Amino acid sequence: MSASPNRGQLNLPVIDISSFISWPSPEVNNITNSEAAKDDEKDGDKNHPQAHLPNPATAADLTPAQRTTIAALRAAVRHPGFFYLTGHGVPHELMQRVLDLGRQFYTPDNEGTLPNKRAIARRPCGDRYGDGARGWQDVDALARNDWHEALDLYAEIDGADEVAAHRAFKASRSDVWPGVEGLLEGGNLYPARPAAMRDVLPGYVARLCAVGEAVMRALGFALELRDPEFFVGATRDSFWCLRVLGYPPLPPAFRKKADAVDDDDDEEDDEEDEEMVGCGAHSDYGCLTMLLTDETPGALKVRVAGGEGEKETDEEKQTEEQWVDADPLPGAYVVNIGDMVEQWTGRWATSTVHKVLHAGDDYRISVPFFYEPAKHVVVRRLPEFGGTDADPEVRYWDHLVSKIDGSFFRKRTNW
């Protein structure tokens, strides 16, 4: 009999990025202290320490530790496209603080949890504060393949020059995306409770942007680009996204089906499978995803080809595909590359399909951070991977809007 599509644990490579990034003194690095445990604590400037990024100019400048890192990174982005990231320098206390804030936001209480959420609900463009993307989204009872809540934050478009440049760009693309005026042009929305989200999350994002820059610098060397800083330049003004996700337990009827998928040795149809998951099967449409999640096992499923080693062709990548678990590793981020890296490399690197199937009894908290290209960057296959000026290209903003438009911009929100 064939192997179960949801059975097994994925042995992800562990990549230490510390040789490409270092932080200030421990006094500054220790963001979370006893006082910061209070929801009304102001972390202040300690929330925004500046990382020192060792910048080797050429491959000859790489240290032995950096060479070890890029060799592991090259293999990981080829197959399976997922890995654990350690040595990132984000304090464990801060990682736990972010998860705790997410749990406080989603956990039902006696103080009006739903009104607290609805006050920052995502709204369509032009509807009060709405910009079509930022804010809280409820579980959509009609979307059985997306059984989760979400609080979405994005890089903000601010400053007169940046706003003017972006509006001029959009005007030149009005034939591509008509009818989405104001999309993503609002400010981020924070709940009244827990109030500390407003203080903690911006500093957390600043740290992850520095980590993302370090990983992209290492990736430029790992892929032996003529300009190792290419990815750093393309993501320098990253249009990042942070999602605070809450996965409630599946309804009993669907939980039984989810358990059956794990236990059944027969292959399951993807369409049937997706009717019972917390987040439907997808690849990430940006550049680099760094996932912080609670300890819930067996929730994140990654679709990989069977066997070990690099897959040279699409046919090899599709051979004996199966769903395997990518469980959290304490202190590490679960990292995967997205569609833009796959396009830059002409599909040499893998933007791997994954999903969430949370069949447990607890409320799962997950906080993915998406380190993306700058919003107007043009993405096409690089010369190192056979690319020419005649290759198809995509503006990252066009790609982003197409995904948001297809995901929820036009969907009704229940608030």
C-alpha positions as a Markdown table, in Angstrom:
| # | Residue | x | y | z |
|---|---|---|---|---|
| 1 | Met | 0.0 | 0.0 | 0.0 |
| 2 | Ser | 1.1 | 3.5 | -0.7 |
| 3 | Ala | 2.4 | 5.7 | 2.1 |
| 4 | Ser | 0.0 | 8.0 | 3.9 |
| 5 | Pro | 0.1 | 11.5 | 2.4 |
| 6 | Asn | 0.1 | 13.0 | 5.9 |
| 7 | Arg | 2.4 | 10.6 | 7.7 |
| 8 | Gly | 6.0 | 11.2 | 8.8 |
| 9 | Gln | 8.2 | 13.9 | 10.1 |
| 10 | Leu | 10.3 | 16.1 | 7.8 |
| 11 | Asn | 13.9 | 16.2 | 8.9 |
| 12 | Leu | 14.6 | 19.8 | 8.1 |
| 13 | Pro | 18.2 | 21.0 | 7.8 |
| 14 | Val | 19.3 | 23.4 | 10.6 |
| 15 | Ile | 21.1 | 26.5 | 9.4 |
| 16 | Asp | 23.0 | 28.8 | 11.7 |
| 17 | Ile | 22.9 | 32.4 | 10.4 |
| 18 | Ser | 25.0 | 33.9 | 13.2 |
| 19 | Ser | 28.1 | 34.3 | 11.0 |
| 20 | Phe | 26.1 | 36.8 | 8.9 |
| 21 | Ile | 24.6 | 38.8 | 11.7 |
| 22 | Ser | 25.5 | 40.1 | 15.2 |
| 23 | Trp | 23.7 | 42.2 | 17.7 |
| 24 | Pro | 24.8 | 44.9 | 20.2 |
| 25 | Ser | 25.8 | 44.2 | 23.8 |
| 26 | Pro | 23.7 | 41.9 | 25.9 |
| 27 | Glu | 22.3 | 44.8 | 27.9 |
| 28 | Val | 20.6 | 46.1 | 24.7 |
| 29 | Asn | 19.9 | 42.7 | 23.3 |
| 30 | Asn | 17.8 | 41.7 | 26.3 |
| 31 | Ile | 14.6 | 43.3 | 25.1 |
| 32 | Thr | 12.2 | 41.5 | 27.4 |
| 33 | Asn | 12.7 | 42.0 | 31.1 |
| 34 | Ser | 10.5 | 41.6 | 34.2 |
| 35 | Glu | 8.9 | 45.0 | 33.6 |
| 36 | Ala | 8.1 | 44.1 | 30.0 |
| 37 | Ala | 5.8 | 41.3 | 31.2 |
| 38 | Lys | 3.1 | 43.9 | 31.8 |
| 39 | Asp | 0.8 | 44.7 | 29.0 |
| 40 | Asp | 1.2 | 48.4 | 29.5 |
| 41 | Glu | 5.0 | 48.3 | 29.4 |
| 42 | Lys | 6.7 | 50.6 | 26.9 |
| 43 | Asp | 9.8 | 49.0 | 25.5 |
| 44 | Gly | 11.0 | 52.2 | 24.0 |
| 45 | Asp | 14.3 | 52.3 | 22.1 |
| 46 | Lys | 15.3 | 48.9 | 23.3 |
| 47 | Asn | 12.8 | 47.6 | 20.8 |
| 48 | His | 14.9 | 48.8 | 17.9 |
| 49 | Pro | 18.5 | 47.7 | 18.4 |
| 50 | Gln | 20.6 | 47.9 | 15.3 |
| 51 | Ala | 22.2 | 44.7 | 14.0 |
| 52 | His | 25.7 | 44.7 | 12.7 |
| 53 | Leu | 25.7 | 42.8 | 9.4 |
| 54 | Pro | 29.1 | 41.4 | 8.4 |
| 55 | Asn | 29.3 | 42.2 | 4.7 |
| 56 | Pro | 31.8 | 40.1 | 2.7 |
| 57 | Ala | 32.3 | 41.8 | -0.6 |
| 58 | Thr | 33.3 | 38.7 | -2.6 |
| 59 | Ala | 33.4 | 34.9 | -2.0 |
| 60 | Ala | 37.1 | 35.2 | -1.2 |
| 61 | Asp | 36.1 | 37.3 | 1.9 |
| 62 | Leu | 33.9 | 34.6 | 3.4 |
| 63 | Thr | 34.9 | 33.1 | 6.7 |
| 64 | Pro | 34.8 | 29.3 | 7.2 |
| 65 | Ala | 31.7 | 29.6 | 9.3 |
| 66 | Gln | 30.0 | 31.6 | 6.5 |
| 67 | Arg | 31.0 | 29.0 | 3.9 |
| 68 | Thr | 29.4 | 26.3 | 6.0 |
| 69 | Thr | 26.2 | 28.4 | 6.2 |
| 70 | Ile | 25.9 | 29.1 | 2.5 |
| 71 | Ala | 26.6 | 25.4 | 1.6 |
| 72 | Ala | 23.8 | 24.3 | 3.8 |
| 73 | Leu | 21.5 | 27.1 | 2.5 |
| 74 | Arg | 22.2 | 26.2 | -1.1 |
| 75 | Ala | 21.1 | 22.6 | -0.5 |
| 76 | Ala | 18.1 | 23.6 | 1.6 |
| 77 | Val | 16.5 | 26.0 | -0.9 |
| 78 | Arg | 17.0 | 23.4 | -3.6 |
| 79 | His | 15.2 | 20.7 | -1.7 |
| 80 | Pro | 13.0 | 20.8 | 0.4 |
| 81 | Gly | 12.7 | 24.6 | 0.4 |
| 82 | Phe | 12.2 | 24.6 | 4.2 |
| 83 | Phe | 14.8 | 24.7 | 7.0 |
| 84 | Tyr | 15.2 | 25.7 | 10.6 |
| 85 | Leu | 17.0 | 29.0 | 11.2 |
| 86 | Thr | 19.1 | 29.3 | 14.4 |
| 87 | Gly | 21.7 | 31.8 | 15.4 |
| 88 | His | 19.3 | 34.6 | 14.5 |
| 89 | Gly | 19.8 | 36.6 | 17.7 |
| 90 | Val | 16.2 | 37.2 | 18.5 |
| 91 | Pro | 15.8 | 36.6 | 22.3 |
| 92 | His | 13.8 | 33.6 | 23.3 |
| 93 | Glu | 11.9 | 35.9 | 25.7 |
| 94 | Leu | 10.8 | 38.2 | 22.9 |
| 95 | Met | 9.7 | 35.3 | 20.7 |
| 96 | Gln | 7.6 | 33.9 | 23.6 |
| 97 | Arg | 6.2 | 37.4 | 24.3 |
| 98 | Val | 5.0 | 37.7 | 20.8 |
| 99 | Leu | 3.2 | 34.3 | 21.0 |
| 100 | Asp | 1.7 | 35.2 | 24.4 |
| 101 | Leu | 0.3 | 38.5 | 23.0 |
| 102 | Gly | -1.2 | 36.5 | 20.1 |
| 103 | Arg | -2.8 | 34.1 | 22.6 |
| 104 | Gln | -4.2 | 37.0 | 24.7 |
| 105 | Phe | -5.7 | 38.6 | 21.6 |
| 106 | Tyr | -7.5 | 35.4 | 20.5 |
| 107 | Thr | -8.4 | 33.7 | 23.8 |
| 108 | Pro | -12.0 | 34.2 | 24.8 |
| 109 | Asp | -12.5 | 36.1 | 28.1 |
| 110 | Asn | -15.2 | 38.0 | 29.9 |
| 111 | Glu | -14.1 | 41.5 | 28.8 |
| 112 | Gly | -15.6 | 41.5 | 25.3 |
| 113 | Thr | -13.1 | 39.6 | 23.1 |
| 114 | Leu | -15.2 | 39.9 | 19.9 |
| 115 | Pro | -15.8 | 43.7 | 20.2 |
| 116 | Asn | -12.1 | 44.1 | 20.8 |
| 117 | Lys | -11.4 | 42.3 | 17.5 |
| 118 | Arg | -14.2 | 43.9 | 15.5 |
| 119 | Ala | -12.9 | 47.4 | 16.4 |
| 120 | Ile | -9.9 | 46.7 | 14.1 |
| 121 | Ala | -11.6 | 44.5 | 11.6 |
| 122 | Arg | -10.3 | 44.5 | 8.0 |
| 123 | Arg | -12.6 | 46.7 | 5.9 |
| 124 | Pro | -12.8 | 47.4 | 2.2 |
| 125 | Cys | -10.9 | 50.4 | 0.7 |
| 126 | Gly | -12.7 | 53.6 | 1.4 |
| 127 | Asp | -14.8 | 52.1 | 4.3 |
| 128 | Arg | -13.8 | 54.3 | 7.2 |
| 129 | Tyr | -10.2 | 53.3 | 8.0 |
| 130 | Gly | -10.2 | 50.3 | 5.6 |
| 131 | Asp | -7.4 | 49.7 | 3.1 |
| 132 | Gly | -8.6 | 46.2 | 2.0 |
| 133 | Ala | -5.9 | 44.2 | 3.7 |
| 134 | Arg | -4.8 | 45.4 | 7.2 |
| 135 | Gly | -6.6 | 44.4 | 10.4 |
| 136 | Trp | -8.4 | 41.4 | 11.8 |
| 137 | Gln | -10.2 | 38.7 | 9.8 |
| 138 | Asp | -12.7 | 36.4 | 11.4 |
| 139 | Val | -13.0 | 32.6 | 10.6 |
| 140 | Asp | -15.0 | 32.4 | 7.5 |
| 141 | Ala | -17.5 | 29.6 | 8.1 |
| 142 | Leu | -18.0 | 29.1 | 4.4 |
| 143 | Ala | -14.2 | 28.6 | 3.8 |
| 144 | Arg | -13.5 | 25.2 | 5.2 |
| 145 | Asn | -10.0 | 25.3 | 3.8 |
| 146 | Asp | -9.0 | 28.4 | 5.8 |
| 147 | Trp | -10.2 | 27.7 | 9.4 |
| 148 | His | -8.3 | 30.4 | 11.2 |
| 149 | Glu | -8.4 | 34.1 | 12.3 |
| 150 | Ala | -5.8 | 36.6 | 11.4 |
| 151 | Leu | -4.4 | 40.0 | 12.3 |
| 152 | Asp | -2.4 | 41.4 | 9.4 |
| 153 | Leu | 0.2 | 44.1 | 9.5 |
| 154 | Tyr | 2.2 | 45.4 | 6.5 |
| 155 | Ala | 5.0 | 47.8 | 5.9 |
| 156 | Glu | 3.4 | 51.3 | 5.8 |
| 157 | Ile | 3.5 | 53.6 | 2.8 |
| 158 | Asp | 4.3 | 56.9 | 4.5 |
| 159 | Gly | 6.1 | 60.2 | 3.8 |
| 160 | Ala | 5.0 | 62.6 | 1.0 |
| 161 | Asp | 7.7 | 61.5 | -1.4 |
| 162 | Glu | 7.0 | 57.7 | -1.0 |
| 163 | Val | 3.2 | 58.3 | -1.3 |
| 164 | Ala | 3.7 | 60.4 | -4.4 |
| 165 | Ala | 6.0 | 57.9 | -6.0 |
| 166 | His | 3.7 | 55.0 | -5.3 |
| 167 | Arg | 0.6 | 56.8 | -6.6 |
| 168 | Ala | 2.5 | 57.6 | -9.8 |
| 169 | Phe | 3.5 | 54.0 | -10.2 |
| 170 | Lys | -0.1 | 52.9 | -9.6 |
| 171 | Ala | -1.3 | 55.3 | -12.2 |
| 172 | Ser | 1.0 | 53.8 | -14.7 |
| 173 | Arg | -0.5 | 50.3 | -13.9 |
| 174 | Ser | -4.2 | 51.3 | -13.8 |
| 175 | Asp | -4.8 | 49.0 | -16.7 |
| 176 | Val | -3.4 | 46.1 | -14.7 |
| 177 | Trp | -5.4 | 46.5 | -11.5 |
| 178 | Pro | -8.3 | 48.8 | -11.9 |
| 179 | Gly | -10.7 | 49.2 | -9.0 |
| 180 | Val | -8.3 | 48.7 | -6.1 |
| 181 | Glu | -7.7 | 52.4 | -5.3 |
| 182 | Gly | -6.3 | 52.8 | -1.8 |
| 183 | Leu | -5.3 | 49.1 | -1.3 |
| 184 | Leu | -2.6 | 48.8 | 1.3 |
| 185 | Glu | -2.3 | 52.5 | 1.8 |
| 186 | Gly | -3.7 | 52.6 | 5.4 |
| 187 | Gly | -1.9 | 52.4 | 8.7 |
| 188 | Asn | -1.5 | 49.2 | 10.8 |
| 189 | Leu | -4.3 | 48.5 | 13.3 |
| 190 | Tyr | -3.6 | 47.4 | 16.9 |
| 191 | Pro | -6.1 | 46.1 | 19.4 |
| 192 | Ala | -7.0 | 47.9 | 22.6 |
| 193 | Arg | -6.2 | 44.6 | 24.4 |
| 194 | Pro | -3.5 | 43.5 | 24.7 |
| 195 | Ala | -2.2 | 47.1 | 24.4 |
| 196 | Ala | 1.4 | 45.9 | 24.4 |
| 197 | Met | 1.0 | 44.7 | 20.8 |
| 198 | Arg | 1.4 | 48.3 | 19.7 |
| 199 | Asp | 4.7 | 48.6 | 21.6 |
| 200 | Val | 6.2 | 45.1 | 21.0 |
| 201 | Leu | 5.4 | 44.2 | 17.4 |
| 202 | Pro | 7.1 | 47.1 | 15.6 |
| 203 | Gly | 10.4 | 46.3 | 17.3 |
| 204 | Tyr | 10.0 | 42.6 | 16.6 |
| 205 | Val | 9.5 | 43.4 | 12.9 |
| 206 | Ala | 12.6 | 45.6 | 12.9 |
| 207 | Arg | 14.6 | 42.6 | 14.3 |
| 208 | Leu | 13.3 | 40.2 | 11.7 |
| 209 | Cys | 14.0 | 42.6 | 8.9 |
| 210 | Ala | 17.7 | 42.5 | 10.0 |
| 211 | Val | 17.6 | 38.7 | 10.1 |
| 212 | Gly | 15.9 | 38.7 | 6.7 |
| 213 | Glu | 18.6 | 40.9 | 5.2 |
| 214 | Ala | 21.3 | 38.5 | 6.6 |
| 215 | Val | 19.6 | 35.5 | 5.1 |
| 216 | Met | 19.2 | 37.2 | 1.7 |
| 217 | Arg | 22.9 | 38.2 | 1.8 |
| 218 | Ala | 23.9 | 34.6 | 2.5 |
| 219 | Leu | 21.6 | 33.4 | -0.2 |
| 220 | Gly | 23.3 | 35.6 | -2.8 |
| 221 | Phe | 26.6 | 33.9 | -2.0 |
| 222 | Ala | 24.9 | 30.5 | -1.8 |
| 223 | Leu | 23.6 | 30.8 | -5.3 |
| 224 | Glu | 26.9 | 32.2 | -6.6 |
| 225 | Leu | 25.4 | 35.4 | -8.0 |
| 226 | Arg | 27.7 | 37.7 | -9.9 |
| 227 | Asp | 26.5 | 40.4 | -7.5 |
| 228 | Pro | 26.1 | 38.7 | -4.1 |
| 229 | Glu | 24.3 | 41.8 | -2.8 |
| 230 | Phe | 21.5 | 41.4 | -5.4 |
| 231 | Phe | 18.9 | 40.0 | -3.1 |
| 232 | Val | 19.8 | 42.6 | -0.4 |
| 233 | Gly | 19.2 | 45.4 | -2.8 |
| 234 | Ala | 15.9 | 43.9 | -4.0 |
| 235 | Thr | 14.6 | 43.6 | -0.5 |
| 236 | Arg | 16.2 | 46.7 | 1.1 |
| 237 | Asp | 12.8 | 48.5 | 1.4 |
| 238 | Ser | 11.0 | 45.3 | 2.0 |
| 239 | Phe | 7.2 | 45.5 | 1.8 |
| 240 | Trp | 7.0 | 43.0 | 4.6 |
| 241 | Cys | 4.0 | 41.4 | 6.2 |
| 242 | Leu | 3.4 | 40.1 | 9.7 |
| 243 | Arg | 0.4 | 37.9 | 10.4 |
| 244 | Val | -0.7 | 36.9 | 13.9 |
| 245 | Leu | -2.8 | 33.8 | 13.3 |
| 246 | Gly | -5.1 | 31.9 | 15.6 |
| 247 | Tyr | -6.3 | 28.4 | 14.7 |
| 248 | Pro | -9.3 | 27.3 | 16.7 |
| 249 | Pro | -9.9 | 23.6 | 16.9 |
| 250 | Leu | -11.7 | 22.2 | 13.9 |
| 251 | Pro | -15.5 | 21.6 | 14.3 |
| 252 | Pro | -16.0 | 18.0 | 15.5 |
| 253 | Ala | -17.2 | 16.7 | 12.1 |
| 254 | Phe | -14.2 | 18.0 | 10.3 |
| 255 | Arg | -11.8 | 16.9 | 13.1 |
| 256 | Lys | -12.9 | 13.3 | 12.6 |
| 257 | Lys | -12.2 | 13.7 | 8.9 |
| 258 | Ala | -8.8 | 15.2 | 9.6 |
| 259 | Asp | -7.9 | 12.3 | 11.9 |
| 260 | Ala | -9.0 | 9.9 | 9.2 |
| 261 | Val | -6.6 | 11.6 | 6.7 |
| 262 | Asp | -3.7 | 11.0 | 9.2 |
| 263 | Asp | -4.6 | 7.4 | 9.8 |
| 264 | Asp | -5.7 | 6.2 | 6.3 |
| 265 | Asp | -3.0 | 4.5 | 4.2 |
| 266 | Asp | -4.9 | 5.4 | 1.0 |
| 267 | Glu | -4.1 | 8.5 | -1.1 |
| 268 | Glu | -6.6 | 11.3 | -0.5 |
| 269 | Asp | -7.9 | 13.7 | -3.1 |
| 270 | Asp | -6.5 | 17.2 | -2.6 |
| 271 | Glu | -9.8 | 18.8 | -3.0 |
| 272 | Glu | -11.4 | 16.6 | -0.4 |
| 273 | Asp | -8.4 | 17.1 | 1.9 |
| 274 | Glu | -8.6 | 20.9 | 1.7 |
| 275 | Glu | -12.1 | 20.9 | 3.0 |
| 276 | Met | -10.9 | 20.1 | 6.5 |
| 277 | Val | -7.7 | 22.2 | 7.0 |
| 278 | Gly | -6.9 | 25.3 | 9.0 |
| 279 | Cys | -5.1 | 26.8 | 6.0 |
| 280 | Gly | -5.4 | 25.4 | 2.5 |
| 281 | Ala | -2.5 | 24.1 | 0.4 |
| 282 | His | -0.4 | 27.0 | -1.0 |
| 283 | Ser | 3.1 | 28.3 | -1.6 |
| 284 | Asp | 4.1 | 31.7 | -0.2 |
| 285 | Tyr | 4.0 | 34.3 | -2.9 |
| 286 | Gly | 6.9 | 36.5 | -1.7 |
| 287 | Cys | 10.5 | 36.0 | -0.9 |
| 288 | Leu | 11.3 | 34.6 | 2.6 |
| 289 | Thr | 9.0 | 33.4 | 5.3 |
| 290 | Met | 10.1 | 33.1 | 9.0 |
| 291 | Leu | 7.6 | 31.2 | 11.1 |
| 292 | Leu | 7.2 | 31.6 | 14.8 |
| 293 | Thr | 4.7 | 29.1 | 16.2 |
| 294 | Asp | 3.7 | 27.6 | 19.5 |
| 295 | Glu | 4.6 | 24.0 | 20.3 |
| 296 | Thr | 1.6 | 22.4 | 18.7 |
| 297 | Pro | 2.9 | 19.3 | 16.8 |
| 298 | Gly | 1.6 | 17.9 | 13.6 |
| 299 | Ala | 0.0 | 21.1 | 12.3 |
| 300 | Leu | 2.3 | 22.4 | 9.6 |
| 301 | Lys | 2.3 | 20.0 | 6.6 |
| 302 | Val | 4.9 | 20.3 | 3.8 |
| 303 | Arg | 4.5 | 18.6 | 0.4 |
| 304 | Val | 7.8 | 17.1 | -0.6 |
| 305 | Ala | 9.0 | 14.5 | -3.0 |
| 306 | Gly | 10.1 | 11.2 | -1.5 |
| 307 | Gly | 13.8 | 10.3 | -1.2 |
| 308 | Glu | 16.8 | 12.3 | -0.3 |
| 309 | Gly | 19.0 | 14.8 | -2.1 |
| 310 | Glu | 18.5 | 17.4 | -4.8 |
| 311 | Lys | 15.8 | 17.0 | -7.4 |
| 312 | Glu | 17.1 | 17.9 | -10.8 |
| 313 | Thr | 13.9 | 18.0 | -12.8 |
| 314 | Asp | 10.2 | 18.9 | -12.2 |
| 315 | Glu | 9.5 | 15.2 | -12.8 |
| 316 | Glu | 11.8 | 14.2 | -10.0 |
| 317 | Lys | 10.2 | 16.8 | -7.7 |
| 318 | Gln | 6.8 | 15.4 | -8.4 |
| 319 | Thr | 7.8 | 11.8 | -7.8 |
| 320 | Glu | 6.3 | 10.1 | -4.7 |
| 321 | Glu | 5.1 | 13.4 | -3.3 |
| 322 | Gln | 3.8 | 13.2 | 0.2 |
| 323 | Trp | 2.6 | 15.4 | 3.1 |
| 324 | Val | 5.0 | 15.4 | 6.0 |
| 325 | Asp | 5.1 | 17.3 | 9.3 |
| 326 | Ala | 7.4 | 20.3 | 9.9 |
| 327 | Asp | 7.1 | 20.6 | 13.6 |
| 328 | Pro | 8.6 | 23.6 | 15.5 |
| 329 | Leu | 12.1 | 23.4 | 16.9 |
| 330 | Pro | 12.5 | 25.4 | 20.2 |
| 331 | Gly | 14.4 | 28.6 | 19.7 |
| 332 | Ala | 14.4 | 28.3 | 15.9 |
| 333 | Tyr | 12.3 | 29.7 | 13.1 |
| 334 | Val | 10.8 | 27.5 | 10.5 |
| 335 | Val | 11.9 | 29.2 | 7.2 |
| 336 | Asn | 10.9 | 28.7 | 3.6 |
| 337 | Ile | 11.5 | 30.5 | 0.4 |
| 338 | Gly | 8.6 | 31.9 | -1.7 |
| 339 | Asp | 7.6 | 32.3 | -5.3 |
| 340 | Met | 9.8 | 35.3 | -6.1 |
| 341 | Val | 13.0 | 33.3 | -5.3 |
| 342 | Glu | 11.7 | 30.5 | -7.3 |
| 343 | Gln | 11.1 | 32.9 | -10.2 |
| 344 | Trp | 14.6 | 34.5 | -9.8 |
| 345 | Thr | 16.2 | 31.1 | -10.1 |
| 346 | Gly | 14.1 | 29.8 | -12.9 |
| 347 | Arg | 12.5 | 27.2 | -10.6 |
| 348 | Trp | 15.9 | 25.9 | -9.5 |
| 349 | Ala | 15.0 | 26.8 | -5.9 |
| 350 | Thr | 11.8 | 25.4 | -4.5 |
| 351 | Ser | 8.8 | 27.4 | -3.3 |
| 352 | Thr | 7.3 | 24.4 | -1.5 |
| 353 | Val | 3.6 | 23.9 | -1.1 |
| 354 | His | 2.4 | 23.6 | 2.5 |
| 355 | Lys | -0.8 | 23.7 | 4.6 |
| 356 | Val | -2.0 | 23.7 | 8.2 |
| 357 | Leu | -4.1 | 20.8 | 9.5 |
| 358 | His | -4.7 | 21.5 | 13.2 |
| 359 | Ala | -6.7 | 18.6 | 14.6 |
| 360 | Gly | -5.9 | 19.3 | 18.3 |
| 361 | Asp | -8.1 | 20.6 | 21.1 |
| 362 | Asp | -6.1 | 23.8 | 21.8 |
| 363 | Tyr | -6.1 | 27.1 | 20.1 |
| 364 | Arg | -2.9 | 27.2 | 18.0 |
| 365 | Ile | -1.0 | 30.4 | 17.7 |
| 366 | Ser | 1.3 | 31.1 | 14.7 |
| 367 | Val | 3.1 | 34.3 | 13.7 |
| 368 | Pro | 4.6 | 34.1 | 10.2 |
| 369 | Phe | 6.8 | 37.0 | 9.1 |
| 370 | Phe | 7.1 | 37.5 | 5.3 |
| 371 | Tyr | 10.3 | 39.3 | 4.2 |
| 372 | Glu | 9.4 | 40.5 | 0.8 |
| 373 | Pro | 10.9 | 42.5 | -2.1 |
| 374 | Ala | 10.4 | 46.2 | -2.3 |
| 375 | Lys | 7.0 | 46.9 | -3.7 |
| 376 | His | 8.1 | 48.1 | -7.2 |
| 377 | Val | 10.9 | 45.6 | -7.8 |
| 378 | Val | 10.9 | 43.8 | -11.1 |
| 379 | Val | 11.4 | 40.0 | -10.8 |
| 380 | Arg | 12.7 | 37.9 | -13.7 |
| 381 | Arg | 15.0 | 34.9 | -14.0 |
| 382 | Leu | 18.6 | 35.8 | -13.3 |
| 383 | Pro | 21.4 | 35.3 | -15.9 |
| 384 | Glu | 23.1 | 32.8 | -13.6 |
| 385 | Phe | 20.1 | 30.6 | -14.1 |
| 386 | Gly | 19.8 | 31.1 | -17.9 |
| 387 | Gly | 17.7 | 34.3 | -17.8 |
| 388 | Thr | 17.6 | 36.8 | -20.6 |
| 389 | Asp | 15.9 | 40.2 | -21.1 |
| 390 | Ala | 13.3 | 38.4 | -23.1 |
| 391 | Asp | 12.1 | 36.3 | -20.1 |
| 392 | Pro | 8.7 | 37.0 | -18.6 |
| 393 | Glu | 8.9 | 39.4 | -15.6 |
| 394 | Val | 6.6 | 40.5 | -12.8 |
| 395 | Arg | 6.4 | 43.6 | -10.7 |
| 396 | Tyr | 6.2 | 42.5 | -7.1 |
| 397 | Trp | 3.4 | 45.0 | -6.4 |
| 398 | Asp | 1.3 | 43.4 | -9.3 |
| 399 | His | 2.0 | 40.0 | -7.9 |
| 400 | Leu | 1.1 | 41.0 | -4.4 |
| 401 | Val | -2.2 | 42.7 | -5.4 |
| 402 | Ser | -3.2 | 39.7 | -7.5 |
| 403 | Lys | -2.8 | 37.5 | -4.4 |
| 404 | Ile | -4.6 | 39.8 | -2.0 |
| 405 | Asp | -7.3 | 40.3 | -4.6 |
| 406 | Gly | -7.8 | 36.6 | -4.9 |
| 407 | Ser | -7.5 | 35.9 | -1.2 |
| 408 | Phe | -9.8 | 38.3 | 0.5 |
| 409 | Phe | -10.0 | 41.8 | -1.0 |
| 410 | Arg | -13.3 | 41.0 | -2.7 |
| 411 | Lys | -14.6 | 38.6 | -0.1 |
| 412 | Arg | -17.2 | 39.5 | 2.4 |
| 413 | Thr | -15.9 | 39.9 | 5.9 |
| 414 | Asn | -18.1 | 39.0 | 8.9 |
| 415 | Trp | -17.6 | 41.7 | 11.6 |
